[in-house]
CSV table of N, CA and C in Angstrom, one decimal:
chain,number,residue,atom,x,y,z
A,1310,MET,N,-83.9,43.6,119.5
A,1310,MET,CA,-83.2,43.9,118.3
A,1310,MET,C,-83.5,43.0,117.2
A,1311,PHE,N,-83.8,43.5,116.0
A,1311,PHE,CA,-84.1,42.7,114.8
A,1311,PHE,C,-82.9,42.0,114.2
A,1312,GLN,N,-83.0,40.7,113.9
A,1312,GLN,CA,-81.9,40.0,113.2
A,1312,GLN,C,-82.5,39.2,112.1
A,1313,ASN,N,-81.8,39.1,111.0
A,1313,ASN,CA,-82.3,38.3,109.9
A,1313,ASN,C,-81.9,36.8,110.1
A,1314,ARG,N,-82.2,35.9,109.2
A,1314,ARG,CA,-81.9,34.5,109.4
A,1314,ARG,C,-80.4,34.2,109.5
A,1315,HIS,N,-79.5,35.1,109.1
A,1315,HIS,CA,-78.1,34.8,109.2
A,1315,HIS,C,-77.5,35.4,110.5
A,1316,GLY,N,-78.4,36.0,111.4
A,1316,GLY,CA,-78.0,36.5,112.7
A,1316,GLY,C,-77.4,37.9,112.6
A,1317,VAL,N,-77.6,38.6,111.4
A,1317,VAL,CA,-77.1,39.9,111.3
A,1317,VAL,C,-78.2,40.9,111.6
A,1318,GLY,N,-77.9,41.8,112.5
A,1318,GLY,CA,-78.9,42.8,112.8
A,1318,GLY,C,-79.0,43.9,111.8
A,1319,ARG,N,-80.0,44.8,111.9
A,1319,ARG,CA,-80.2,45.9,111.0
A,1319,ARG,C,-78.9,46.8,110.9
A,1320,GLN,N,-78.4,47.1,112.1
A,1320,GLN,CA,-77.2,48.0,112.1
A,1320,GLN,C,-76.0,47.3,111.4
A,1321,GLY,N,-75.8,46.0,111.7
A,1321,GLY,CA,-74.7,45.2,111.0
A,1321,GLY,C,-74.9,45.2,109.5
A,1322,ARG,N,-76.2,45.0,109.1
A,1322,ARG,CA,-76.5,45.0,107.7
A,1322,ARG,C,-76.2,46.3,107.0
A,1323,ASN,N,-76.6,47.4,107.7
A,1323,ASN,CA,-76.4,48.7,107.2
A,1323,ASN,C,-74.9,49.0,107.1
A,1324,ALA,N,-74.1,48.5,108.1
A,1324,ALA,CA,-72.7,48.7,108.1
A,1324,ALA,C,-72.0,48.0,106.9
A,1325,MET,N,-72.5,46.7,106.6
A,1325,MET,CA,-72.0,46.0,105.5
A,1325,MET,C,-72.3,46.6,104.2
A,1326,VAL,N,-73.5,47.2,104.0
A,1326,VAL,CA,-73.9,47.8,102.8
A,1326,VAL,C,-73.1,49.1,102.6
A,1327,CYS,N,-72.9,49.8,103.7
A,1327,CYS,CA,-72.0,51.0,103.6
A,1327,CYS,C,-70.6,50.7,103.2
A,1328,MET,N,-70.1,49.6,103.8
A,1328,MET,CA,-68.7,49.1,103.5
A,1328,MET,C,-68.6,48.7,102.0
A,1329,ALA,N,-69.6,48.0,101.5
A,1329,ALA,CA,-69.6,47.6,100.1
A,1329,ALA,C,-69.6,48.8,99.2
A,1330,LEU,N,-70.5,49.7,99.5
A,1330,LEU,CA,-70.6,51.0,98.6
A,1330,LEU,C,-69.3,51.7,98.7
A,1331,PHE,N,-68.7,51.9,99.9
A,1331,PHE,CA,-67.4,52.6,100.0
A,1331,PHE,C,-66.3,51.9,99.2
A,1332,SER,N,-66.2,50.6,99.3
A,1332,SER,CA,-65.2,49.8,98.6
A,1332,SER,C,-65.4,50.0,97.1
A,1333,ALA,N,-66.6,49.9,96.6
A,1333,ALA,CA,-66.9,50.1,95.1
A,1333,ALA,C,-66.5,51.5,94.7
A,1334,LEU,N,-66.8,52.5,95.5
A,1334,LEU,CA,-66.4,53.9,95.2
A,1334,LEU,C,-64.9,54.1,95.2
A,1335,ALA,N,-64.2,53.5,96.2
A,1335,ALA,CA,-62.8,53.6,96.2
A,1335,ALA,C,-62.1,53.0,95.0
A,1336,LEU,N,-62.7,51.8,94.6
A,1336,LEU,CA,-62.1,51.1,93.5
A,1336,LEU,C,-62.3,51.9,92.2
A,1337,GLN,N,-63.5,52.5,92.0
A,1337,GLN,CA,-63.8,53.3,90.9
A,1337,GLN,C,-62.9,54.6,90.8
A,1338,VAL,N,-62.7,55.2,91.9
A,1338,VAL,CA,-61.8,56.4,92.0
A,1338,VAL,C,-60.4,56.0,91.7
A,1339,GLY,N,-59.9,54.9,92.2
A,1339,GLY,CA,-58.6,54.5,91.9
A,1339,GLY,C,-58.4,54.2,90.5
A,1340,CYS,N,-59.3,53.5,89.9
A,1340,CYS,CA,-59.2,53.2,88.4
A,1340,CYS,C,-59.2,54.4,87.6
A,1341,SER,N,-60.1,55.4,87.9
A,1341,SER,CA,-60.2,56.6,87.0
A,1341,SER,C,-58.9,57.4,87.2
A,1342,ALA,N,-58.3,57.4,88.4
A,1342,ALA,CA,-57.0,58.1,88.5
A,1342,ALA,C,-55.9,57.5,87.7
A,1343,GLU,N,-55.9,56.1,87.6
A,1343,GLU,CA,-54.9,55.5,86.8
A,1343,GLU,C,-55.2,55.8,85.3
A,1344,GLU,N,-56.5,55.8,84.9
A,1344,GLU,CA,-56.8,56.1,83.5
A,1344,GLU,C,-56.4,57.5,83.2
A,1345,GLU,N,-56.7,58.5,84.1
A,1345,GLU,CA,-56.3,59.9,83.9
A,1345,GLU,C,-54.8,60.0,83.7
A,1346,THR,N,-54.0,59.3,84.5
A,1346,THR,CA,-52.6,59.3,84.4
A,1346,THR,C,-52.1,58.8,83.1
A,1347,ALA,N,-52.7,57.7,82.7
A,1347,ALA,CA,-52.3,57.1,81.4
A,1347,ALA,C,-52.7,58.0,80.3
A,1348,GLN,N,-53.9,58.6,80.3
A,1348,GLN,CA,-54.3,59.6,79.3
A,1348,GLN,C,-53.3,60.8,79.3
A,1349,ALA,N,-52.9,61.3,80.4
A,1349,ALA,CA,-52.0,62.4,80.5
A,1349,ALA,C,-50.7,62.1,79.8
A,1350,GLN,N,-50.2,60.9,80.1
A,1350,GLN,CA,-48.9,60.5,79.6
A,1350,GLN,C,-49.0,60.3,78.1
A,1351,ALA,N,-50.1,59.7,77.6
A,1351,ALA,CA,-50.3,59.6,76.2
A,1351,ALA,C,-50.4,60.9,75.5
A,1352,GLN,N,-51.1,61.9,76.1
A,1352,GLN,CA,-51.2,63.2,75.5
A,1352,GLN,C,-49.8,64.0,75.5
A,1353,ALA,N,-49.0,63.6,76.5
A,1353,ALA,CA,-47.6,64.3,76.5
A,1353,ALA,C,-46.8,63.9,75.3
A,1354,VAL,N,-47.1,62.8,74.7
A,1354,VAL,CA,-46.3,62.3,73.5
A,1354,VAL,C,-47.3,62.6,72.3
A,1355,THR,N,-47.2,63.8,71.7
A,1355,THR,CA,-48.0,64.1,70.6
A,1355,THR,C,-47.1,64.6,69.4
A,1356,PRO,N,-46.2,63.7,69.0
A,1356,PRO,CA,-45.2,64.1,68.0
A,1356,PRO,C,-45.7,64.2,66.6
A,1357,GLY,N,-46.8,63.7,66.2
A,1357,GLY,CA,-47.3,63.8,64.9
A,1357,GLY,C,-48.2,62.6,64.5
A,1358,ALA,N,-48.7,62.7,63.3
A,1358,ALA,CA,-49.6,61.6,62.9
A,1358,ALA,C,-48.9,60.4,62.6
A,1359,SER,N,-49.6,59.3,62.5
A,1359,SER,CA,-48.9,58.0,62.1
A,1359,SER,C,-48.6,58.0,60.7
A,1360,VAL,N,-47.8,57.1,60.2
A,1360,VAL,CA,-47.3,57.0,58.9
A,1360,VAL,C,-48.4,56.8,57.9
A,1361,GLU,N,-48.5,57.6,56.9
A,1361,GLU,CA,-49.5,57.5,55.9
A,1361,GLU,C,-49.1,56.6,54.7
A,1362,SER,N,-50.0,56.1,53.9
A,1362,SER,CA,-49.6,55.3,52.8
A,1362,SER,C,-48.7,56.2,51.9
A,1363,GLY,N,-47.7,55.5,51.4
A,1363,GLY,CA,-46.7,56.2,50.5
A,1363,GLY,C,-45.6,56.9,51.3
A,1364,ALA,N,-45.7,57.1,52.6
A,1364,ALA,CA,-44.7,57.7,53.4
A,1364,ALA,C,-43.5,56.8,53.5
A,1365,SER,N,-42.4,57.3,53.9
A,1365,SER,CA,-41.1,56.5,54.1
A,1365,SER,C,-41.4,55.4,55.1
A,1366,THR,N,-40.7,54.2,54.9
A,1366,THR,CA,-40.8,53.1,55.8
A,1366,THR,C,-39.4,52.9,56.4
A,1367,LYS,N,-38.5,53.8,56.3
A,1367,LYS,CA,-37.2,53.7,56.9
A,1367,LYS,C,-37.1,54.6,58.1
A,1368,LEU,N,-36.4,54.1,59.2
A,1368,LEU,CA,-36.2,54.9,60.4
A,1368,LEU,C,-35.2,56.0,60.0
A,1369,ALA,N,-35.4,57.2,60.5
A,1369,ALA,CA,-34.5,58.3,60.2
A,1369,ALA,C,-34.0,58.9,61.6
A,1370,PRO,N,-32.9,59.5,61.6
A,1370,PRO,CA,-32.4,60.1,62.8
A,1370,PRO,C,-33.3,61.2,63.4
A,1371,LEU,N,-33.5,61.2,64.7
A,1371,LEU,CA,-34.3,62.1,65.4
A,1371,LEU,C,-33.5,63.4,65.6
A,1372,SER,N,-34.1,64.6,65.4
A,1372,SER,CA,-33.4,65.8,65.7
A,1372,SER,C,-33.6,66.2,67.2
A,1373,GLU,N,-32.8,67.1,67.6
A,1373,GLU,CA,-33.0,67.6,69.0
A,1373,GLU,C,-34.4,68.1,69.2
A,1374,GLN,N,-34.9,68.8,68.2
A,1374,GLN,CA,-36.3,69.3,68.3
A,1374,GLN,C,-37.3,68.2,68.4
A,1375,ASP,N,-37.1,67.1,67.7
A,1375,ASP,CA,-38.0,65.9,67.7
A,1375,ASP,C,-38.1,65.4,69.2
A,1376,ILE,N,-36.9,65.3,69.8
A,1376,ILE,CA,-36.8,64.7,71.1
A,1376,ILE,C,-37.4,65.7,72.2
A,1377,THR,N,-37.0,66.9,72.2
A,1377,THR,CA,-37.5,67.9,73.2
A,1377,THR,C,-39.0,68.2,73.0
A,1378,GLY,N,-39.4,68.2,71.7
A,1378,GLY,CA,-40.8,68.5,71.4
A,1378,GLY,C,-41.8,67.5,71.9
A,1379,ALA,N,-41.3,66.2,72.1
A,1379,ALA,CA,-42.2,65.1,72.5
A,1379,ALA,C,-42.5,65.2,74.0
A,1380,LYS,N,-41.8,66.0,74.8
A,1380,LYS,CA,-42.0,66.2,76.2
A,1380,LYS,C,-42.3,64.8,76.9
A,1381,LEU,N,-41.4,63.9,76.8
A,1381,LEU,CA,-41.5,62.6,77.3
A,1381,LEU,C,-41.5,62.5,78.8
A,1382,PRO,N,-42.5,61.9,79.5
A,1382,PRO,CA,-42.4,61.8,80.9
A,1382,PRO,C,-41.5,60.7,81.4
A,1383,GLY,N,-40.7,60.9,82.4
A,1383,GLY,CA,-39.8,59.9,82.9
A,1383,GLY,C,-38.5,60.5,83.4
A,1384,GLU,N,-37.9,59.9,84.4
A,1384,GLU,CA,-36.7,60.4,85.1
A,1384,GLU,C,-35.4,60.0,84.4
A,1385,LEU,N,-35.5,58.9,83.6
A,1385,LEU,CA,-34.3,58.4,83.0
A,1385,LEU,C,-34.6,58.0,81.5
A,1386,VAL,N,-33.6,58.0,80.6
A,1386,VAL,CA,-33.9,57.7,79.2
A,1386,VAL,C,-32.9,56.6,78.7
A,1387,CYS,N,-33.4,56.0,77.6
A,1387,CYS,CA,-32.6,55.1,76.8
A,1387,CYS,C,-32.6,55.6,75.4
A,1388,THR,N,-31.5,55.5,74.7
A,1388,THR,CA,-31.4,55.9,73.3
A,1388,THR,C,-30.7,54.9,72.5
A,1389,PHE,N,-31.3,54.6,71.3
A,1389,PHE,CA,-30.6,53.7,70.3
A,1389,PHE,C,-30.0,54.7,69.3
A,1390,SER,N,-28.7,54.6,69.1
A,1390,SER,CA,-28.1,55.5,68.1
A,1390,SER,C,-27.2,54.7,67.2
A,1391,VAL,N,-27.0,55.3,66.0
A,1391,VAL,CA,-26.1,54.8,65.0
A,1391,VAL,C,-25.2,56.0,64.6
A,1392,ALA,N,-23.9,55.8,64.7
A,1392,ALA,CA,-22.9,56.8,64.4
A,1392,ALA,C,-23.2,58.2,65.0
A,1393,GLY,N,-23.7,58.1,66.3
A,1393,GLY,CA,-23.9,59.3,67.0
A,1393,GLY,C,-25.3,59.9,66.8
A,1394,ASN,N,-26.1,59.4,65.9
A,1394,ASN,CA,-27.5,59.9,65.6
A,1394,ASN,C,-28.5,59.0,66.3
A,1395,ALA,N,-29.4,59.7,67.1
A,1395,ALA,CA,-30.4,58.9,67.8
A,1395,ALA,C,-31.5,58.5,66.9
A,1396,TYR,N,-31.9,57.3,66.9
A,1396,TYR,CA,-33.0,56.8,66.1
A,1396,TYR,C,-34.2,56.4,66.9
A,1397,LEU,N,-34.0,56.2,68.2
A,1397,LEU,CA,-35.0,55.8,69.2
A,1397,LEU,C,-34.7,56.5,70.5
A,1398,HIS,N,-35.6,57.2,71.1
A,1398,HIS,CA,-35.4,57.9,72.3
A,1398,HIS,C,-36.6,57.6,73.2
A,1399,VAL,N,-36.3,57.0,74.4
A,1399,VAL,CA,-37.4,56.6,75.3
A,1399,VAL,C,-37.1,57.0,76.7
A,1400,ALA,N,-38.2,57.5,77.4
A,1400,ALA,CA,-38.0,57.9,78.8
A,1400,ALA,C,-39.0,57.0,79.7
A,1401,GLY,N,-38.5,56.8,80.9
A,1401,GLY,CA,-39.3,56.0,81.9
A,1401,GLY,C,-38.9,56.3,83.3
A,1402,ASN,N,-39.7,55.8,84.2
A,1402,ASN,CA,-39.4,56.0,85.6
A,1402,ASN,C,-38.9,54.6,86.2
A,1403,VAL,N,-37.9,54.7,87.2
A,1403,VAL,CA,-37.4,53.6,87.8
A,1403,VAL,C,-38.5,53.0,88.7
A,1404,ALA,N,-38.5,51.6,88.8
A,1404,ALA,CA,-39.5,50.9,89.7
A,1404,ALA,C,-40.9,51.3,89.4
A,1405,SER,N,-41.2,51.4,88.2
A,1405,SER,CA,-42.6,51.8,87.8
A,1405,SER,C,-43.2,50.8,86.9
A,1406,THR,N,-44.5,50.7,87.0
A,1406,THR,CA,-45.3,49.8,86.1
A,1406,THR,C,-45.9,50.6,84.9
A,1407,ALA,N,-45.7,51.9,85.0
A,1407,ALA,CA,-46.2,52.7,83.9
A,1407,ALA,C,-45.3,52.5,82.6
A,1408,ASP,N,-45.9,52.6,81.5
A,1408,ASP,CA,-45.2,52.4,80.2
A,1408,ASP,C,-44.1,53.4,80.1
A,1409,ALA,N,-42.9,53.0,79.5
A,1409,ALA,CA,-41.9,53.9,79.1
A,1409,ALA,C,-42.5,54.6,77.8
A,1410,GLN,N,-42.3,55.9,77.6
A,1410,GLN,CA,-42.8,56.6,76.4
A,1410,GLN,C,-41.6,57.1,75.6
A,1411,GLY,N,-41.7,57.0,74.3
A,1411,GLY,CA,-40.6,57.4,73.4
A,1411,GLY,C,-41.1,57.8,72.1
A,1412,VAL,N,-40.1,58.1,71.3
A,1412,VAL,CA,-40.3,58.5,69.9
A,1412,VAL,C,-39.3,57.9,69.0
A,1413,ALA,N,-39.7,57.6,67.7
A,1413,ALA,CA,-38.9,57.2,66.6
A,1413,ALA,C,-39.4,58.0,65.4
A,1414,LYS,N,-38.5,58.0,64.4
A,1414,LYS,CA,-38.9,58.8,63.2
A,1414,LYS,C,-38.9,58.0,62.0
A,1415,LEU,N,-40.0,58.0,61.2
A,1415,LEU,CA,-40.1,57.3,59.9
A,1415,LEU,C,-40.2,58.4,58.9
A,1416,GLY,N,-39.1,58.5,58.1
A,1416,GLY,CA,-39.0,59.5,57.1
A,1416,GLY,C,-39.0,60.9,57.8
A,1417,ASP,N,-40.0,61.7,57.6
A,1417,ASP,CA,-40.0,63.0,58.3
A,1417,ASP,C,-41.1,63.1,59.4
A,1418,ARG,N,-41.7,61.9,59.7
A,1418,ARG,CA,-42.8,61.9,60.7
A,1418,ARG,C,-42.3,61.2,62.0
A,1419,VAL,N,-42.6,61.9,63.1
A,1419,VAL,CA,-42.2,61.3,64.4
A,1419,VAL,C,-43.4,60.4,64.9
A,1420,GLU,N,-43.0,59.3,65.3
A,1420,GLU,CA,-44.0,58.3,65.8
A,1420,GLU,C,-43.9,58.0,67.3
A,1421,ALA,N,-45.0,58.1,68.0
A,1421,ALA,CA,-44.9,57.8,69.5
A,1421,ALA,C,-44.9,56.3,69.6
A,1422,ILE,N,-44.1,55.9,70.6
A,1422,ILE,CA,-43.9,54.4,70.9
A,1422,ILE,C,-43.9,54.3,72.4
A,1423,GLN,N,-44.2,53.0,72.9
A,1423,GLN,CA,-44.1,52.8,74.3
A,1423,GLN,C,-43.8,51.3,74.6
A,1424,ALA,N,-43.3,51.0,75.8
A,1424,ALA,CA,-43.0,49.7,76.2
A,1424,ALA,C,-43.4,49.6,77.7
A,1425,PRO,N,-43.8,48.4,78.1
A,1425,PRO,CA,-44.2,48.2,79.5
A,1425,PRO,C,-43.0,48.2,80.5
A,1426,GLY,N,-43.2,48.5,81.7
A,1426,GLY,CA,-42.2,48.4,82.8
A,1426,GLY,C,-41.3,49.5,83.1
A,1427,GLY,N,-41.6,50.7,82.5
A,1427,GLY,CA,-40.8,51.9,82.8
A,1427,GLY,C,-39.4,51.7,82.4
A,1428,PHE,N,-38.5,52.5,83.1
A,1428,PHE,CA,-37.1,52.4,82.8
A,1428,PHE,C,-36.5,51.0,83.0
A,1429,ASP,N,-36.9,50.3,84.1
A,1429,ASP,CA,-36.3,49.0,84.4
A,1429,ASP,C,-36.7,48.0,83.3
A,1430,GLY,N,-37.8,48.2,82.7
A,1430,GLY,CA,-38.3,47.3,81.6
A,1430,GLY,C,-37.5,47.4,80.3
A,1431,MET,N,-36.9,48.6,80.1
A,1431,MET,CA,-36.2,48.8,78.8
A,1431,MET,C,-34.7,48.8,79.0
A,1432,LEU,N,-34.2,48.8,80.2
A,1432,LEU,CA,-32.8,48.9,80.4
A,1432,LEU,C,-31.9,47.8,79.7
A,1433,HIS,N,-32.4,46.6,79.6
A,1433,HIS,CA,-31.6,45.6,78.9
A,1433,HIS,C,-32.2,45.2,77.5
A,1434,GLY,N,-32.9,46.2,76.9
A,1434,GLY,CA,-33.6,46.0,75.6
A,1434,GLY,C,-35.0,45.4,75.8
A,1435,THR,N,-35.8,45.7,74.8
A,1435,THR,CA,-37.2,45.3,74.9
A,1435,THR,C,-37.9,45.6,73.5
A,1436,THR,N,-39.2,45.4,73.4
A,1436,THR,CA,-39.9,45.7,72.2
A,1436,THR,C,-40.8,47.0,72.5
A,1437,PHE,N,-40.6,47.9,71.6
A,1437,PHE,CA,-41.4,49.2,71.7
A,1437,PHE,C,-42.5,49.2,70.6
A,1438,LYS,N,-43.7,49.6,71.0
A,1438,LYS,CA,-44.8,49.6,70.0
A,1438,LYS,C,-45.4,50.9,69.8
A,1439,GLY,N,-45.8,51.3,68.6
A,1439,GLY,CA,-46.6,52.5,68.3
A,1439,GLY,C,-47.8,52.0,67.6
A,1440,ASP,N,-48.5,53.0,67.0
A,1440,ASP,CA,-49.7,52.6,66.3
A,1440,ASP,C,-49.5,51.6,65.1
A,1441,ARG,N,-48.5,51.9,64.3
A,1441,ARG,CA,-48.2,51.0,63.2
A,1441,ARG,C,-46.8,50.5,63.2
A,1442,LEU,N,-46.0,50.8,64.2
A,1442,LEU,CA,-44.6,50.5,64.2
A,1442,LEU,C,-44.2,49.7,65.5
A,1443,ALA,N,-43.3,48.7,65.3
A,1443,ALA,CA,-42.8,47.9,66.4
A,1443,ALA,C,-41.3,47.9,66.2
A,1444,ILE,N,-40.5,48.2,67.3
A,1444,ILE,CA,-39.1,48.1,67.3
A,1444,ILE,C,-38.6,47.3,68.4
A,1445,GLU,N,-37.8,46.3,68.1
A,1445,GLU,CA,-37.2,45.4,69.2
A,1445,GLU,C,-35.7,45.7,69.3
A,1446,VAL,N,-35.3,46.1,70.5
A,1446,VAL,CA,-33.9,46.4,70.7
A,1446,VAL,C,-33.3,45.2,71.5
A,1447,LYS,N,-32.2,44.6,70.9
A,1447,LYS,CA,-31.5,43.5,71.5
A,1447,LYS,C,-30.1,43.9,71.8
A,1448,LEU,N,-29.6,43.6,73.0
A,1448,LEU,CA,-28.2,43.9,73.3
A,1448,LEU,C,-27.3,42.8,72.8
A,1449,ASN,N,-26.1,43.3,72.3
A,1449,ASN,CA,-25.1,42.4,71.8
A,1449,ASN,C,-23.8,42.5,72.6
A,1450,GLY,N,-23.7,41.8,73.7
A,1450,GLY,CA,-22.5,41.9,74.4
A,1450,GLY,C,-22.6,42.7,75.7
A,1451,ASP,N,-21.4,42.9,76.3
A,1451,ASP,CA,-21.3,43.6,77.6
A,1451,ASP,C,-21.3,45.1,77.4
A,1452,ALA,N,-21.5,45.8,78.5
A,1452,ALA,CA,-21.5,47.2,78.5
A,1452,ALA,C,-20.1,47.7,78.2
A,1453,GLU,N,-20.0,48.8,77.5
A,1453,GLU,CA,-18.7,49.4,77.2
A,1453,GLU,C,-18.7,50.9,77.6
A,1454,GLY,N,-17.6,51.5,77.8
A,1454,GLY,CA,-17.5,52.9,78.1
A,1454,GLY,C,-18.0,53.2,79.5
A,1455,GLY,N,-18.5,54.4,79.6
A,1455,GLY,CA,-19.1,54.8,80.9
A,1455,GLY,C,-18.2,55.7,81.7
A,1456,GLY,N,-17.0,56.0,81.2
A,1456,GLY,CA,-16.1,56.8,82.0
A,1456,GLY,C,-16.4,58.3,81.9
A,1457,GLY,N,-15.9,59.1,82.8
A,1457,GLY,CA,-16.1,60.6,82.7
A,1457,GLY,C,-17.5,61.0,82.9
A,1458,GLY,N,-18.3,60.3,83.7
A,1458,GLY,CA,-19.7,60.8,83.9
A,1458,GLY,C,-20.6,60.3,82.8
A,1459,GLU,N,-20.2,59.6,81.8
A,1459,GLU,CA,-21.1,59.1,80.8
A,1459,GLU,C,-21.6,57.7,81.1
A,1460,SER,N,-22.8,57.5,80.8
A,1460,SER,CA,-23.4,56.1,81.1
A,1460,SER,C,-22.8,55.1,80.1
A,1461,PRO,N,-22.6,53.9,80.6
A,1461,PRO,CA,-22.1,52.9,79.7
A,1461,PRO,C,-23.1,52.6,78.6
A,1462,HIS,N,-22.6,52.0,77.5
A,1462,HIS,CA,-23.5,51.6,76.4
A,1462,HIS,C,-23.2,50.2,76.0
A,1463,HIS,N,-24.2,49.6,75.2
A,1463,HIS,CA,-24.1,48.3,74.7
A,1463,HIS,C,-24.1,48.3,73.2
A,1464,ALA,N,-23.4,47.5,72.5
A,1464,ALA,CA,-23.7,47.3,71.1
A,1464,ALA,C,-25.0,46.6,71.1
A,1465,ALA,N,-25.8,47.1,70.1
A,1465,ALA,CA,-27.2,46.6,70.0
A,1465,ALA,C,-27.7,46.5,68.6
A,1466,THR,N,-28.8,45.8,68.4
A,1466,THR,CA,-29.5,45.6,67.2
A,1466,THR,C,-30.9,46.1,67.4
A,1467,ALA,N,-31.4,47.0,66.5
A,1467,ALA,CA,-32.8,47.4,66.5
A,1467,ALA,C,-33.4,46.9,65.3
A,1468,THR,N,-34.4,46.0,65.5
A,1468,THR,CA,-35.2,45.4,64.3
A,1468,THR,C,-36.5,46.1,64.4
A,1469,TYR,N,-36.9,46.7,63.3
A,1469,TYR,CA,-38.2,47.3,63.3
A,1469,TYR,C,-39.1,46.8,62.2
A,1470,LEU,N,-40.4,46.9,62.4
A,1470,LEU,CA,-41.4,46.4,61.5
A,1470,LEU,C,-42.5,47.4,61.4
A,1471,LEU,N,-42.8,47.8,60.2
A,1471,LEU,CA,-43.8,48.7,60.0
A,1471,LEU,C,-45.0,47.9,59.3
A,1472,GLU,N,-46.2,48.2,59.7
A,1472,GLU,CA,-47.3,47.4,59.2
A,1472,GLU,C,-47.2,47.1,57.7
A,1473,ASP,N,-47.4,45.9,57.4
A,1473,ASP,CA,-47.4,45.4,56.0
A,1473,ASP,C,-46.1,45.6,55.2
A,1474,ASN,N,-45.0,45.7,55.9
A,1474,ASN,CA,-43.7,45.8,55.3
A,1474,ASN,C,-42.7,44.8,55.9
A,1475,PRO,N,-41.7,44.4,55.2
A,1475,PRO,CA,-40.7,43.5,55.8
A,1475,PRO,C,-39.9,44.2,56.9
A,1476,SER,N,-39.4,43.4,57.8
A,1476,SER,CA,-38.6,44.0,58.9
A,1476,SER,C,-37.3,44.5,58.4
A,1477,ARG,N,-36.7,45.5,59.1
A,1477,ARG,CA,-35.4,46.0,58.8
A,1477,ARG,C,-34.6,46.1,60.1
A,1478,THR,N,-33.3,46.1,59.9
A,1478,THR,CA,-32.4,46.0,61.1
A,1478,THR,C,-31.4,47.1,61.0
A,1479,LEU,N,-31.1,47.7,62.1
A,1479,LEU,CA,-30.0,48.7,62.3
A,1479,LEU,C,-29.1,48.2,63.4
A,1480,GLU,N,-27.8,48.3,63.2
A,1480,GLU,CA,-26.8,48.0,64.2
A,1480,GLU,C,-26.3,49.3,64.8
A,1481,GLY,N,-26.3,49.4,66.1
A,1481,GLY,CA,-25.9,50.6,66.7
A,1481,GLY,C,-25.5,50.4,68.2
A,1482,ARG,N,-25.9,51.4,69.0
A,1482,ARG,CA,-25.6,51.2,70.5
A,1482,ARG,C,-26.8,51.7,71.3
A,1483,TRP,N,-27.0,51.0,72.4
A,1483,TRP,CA,-28.1,51.3,73.3
A,1483,TRP,C,-27.5,51.8,74.6
A,1484,GLN,N,-27.9,53.0,74.9
A,1484,GLN,CA,-27.3,53.7,76.1
A,1484,GLN,C,-28.5,54.2,77.0
A,1485,CYS,N,-28.4,53.9,78.3
A,1485,CYS,CA,-29.4,54.3,79.2
A,1485,CYS,C,-28.8,55.0,80.4
A,1486,GLY,N,-29.5,56.0,80.9
A,1486,GLY,CA,-29.1,56.7,82.0
A,1486,GLY,C,-29.8,58.1,82.2
A,1487,PRO,N,-29.2,59.0,82.9
A,1487,PRO,CA,-29.8,60.3,83.1
A,1487,PRO,C,-29.7,61.2,81.8
């Protein structure tokens, strides 16, 4: 039987080459599956173009059509609202490393946003980012409400920054659940 200087025979060498090729192929397939999932999630949130020059730089309430039209992937949602009007609506999966996907509205344009960590990552507030928009949600105090089948909510502050504009702040409530 033929052996090289490392004591590995031809069959052993062929097995190692096959193993290396198989590992490389498995890694490539796994990576492309993750990329395809990320691309599918990004395509599911196609609410509109980013804010153009001269467009409004103030957050506006989302309509029911804005929210349902976004077709956000995720089993649970969080919403930042002021006086019963949703300004930020985000969906994510529990125990997931996939980004939570959501929408916010600047003037009359809906902007796609995301945050890392799925539902768990946004439950206690986080920073959401879009193409030109960043929104940080901070909780102010303990949970309130939650009776009668409703999820509890927190008093919260949403500070948002649009590219090349000063930050603005909204006081409202952050509610997460089904």
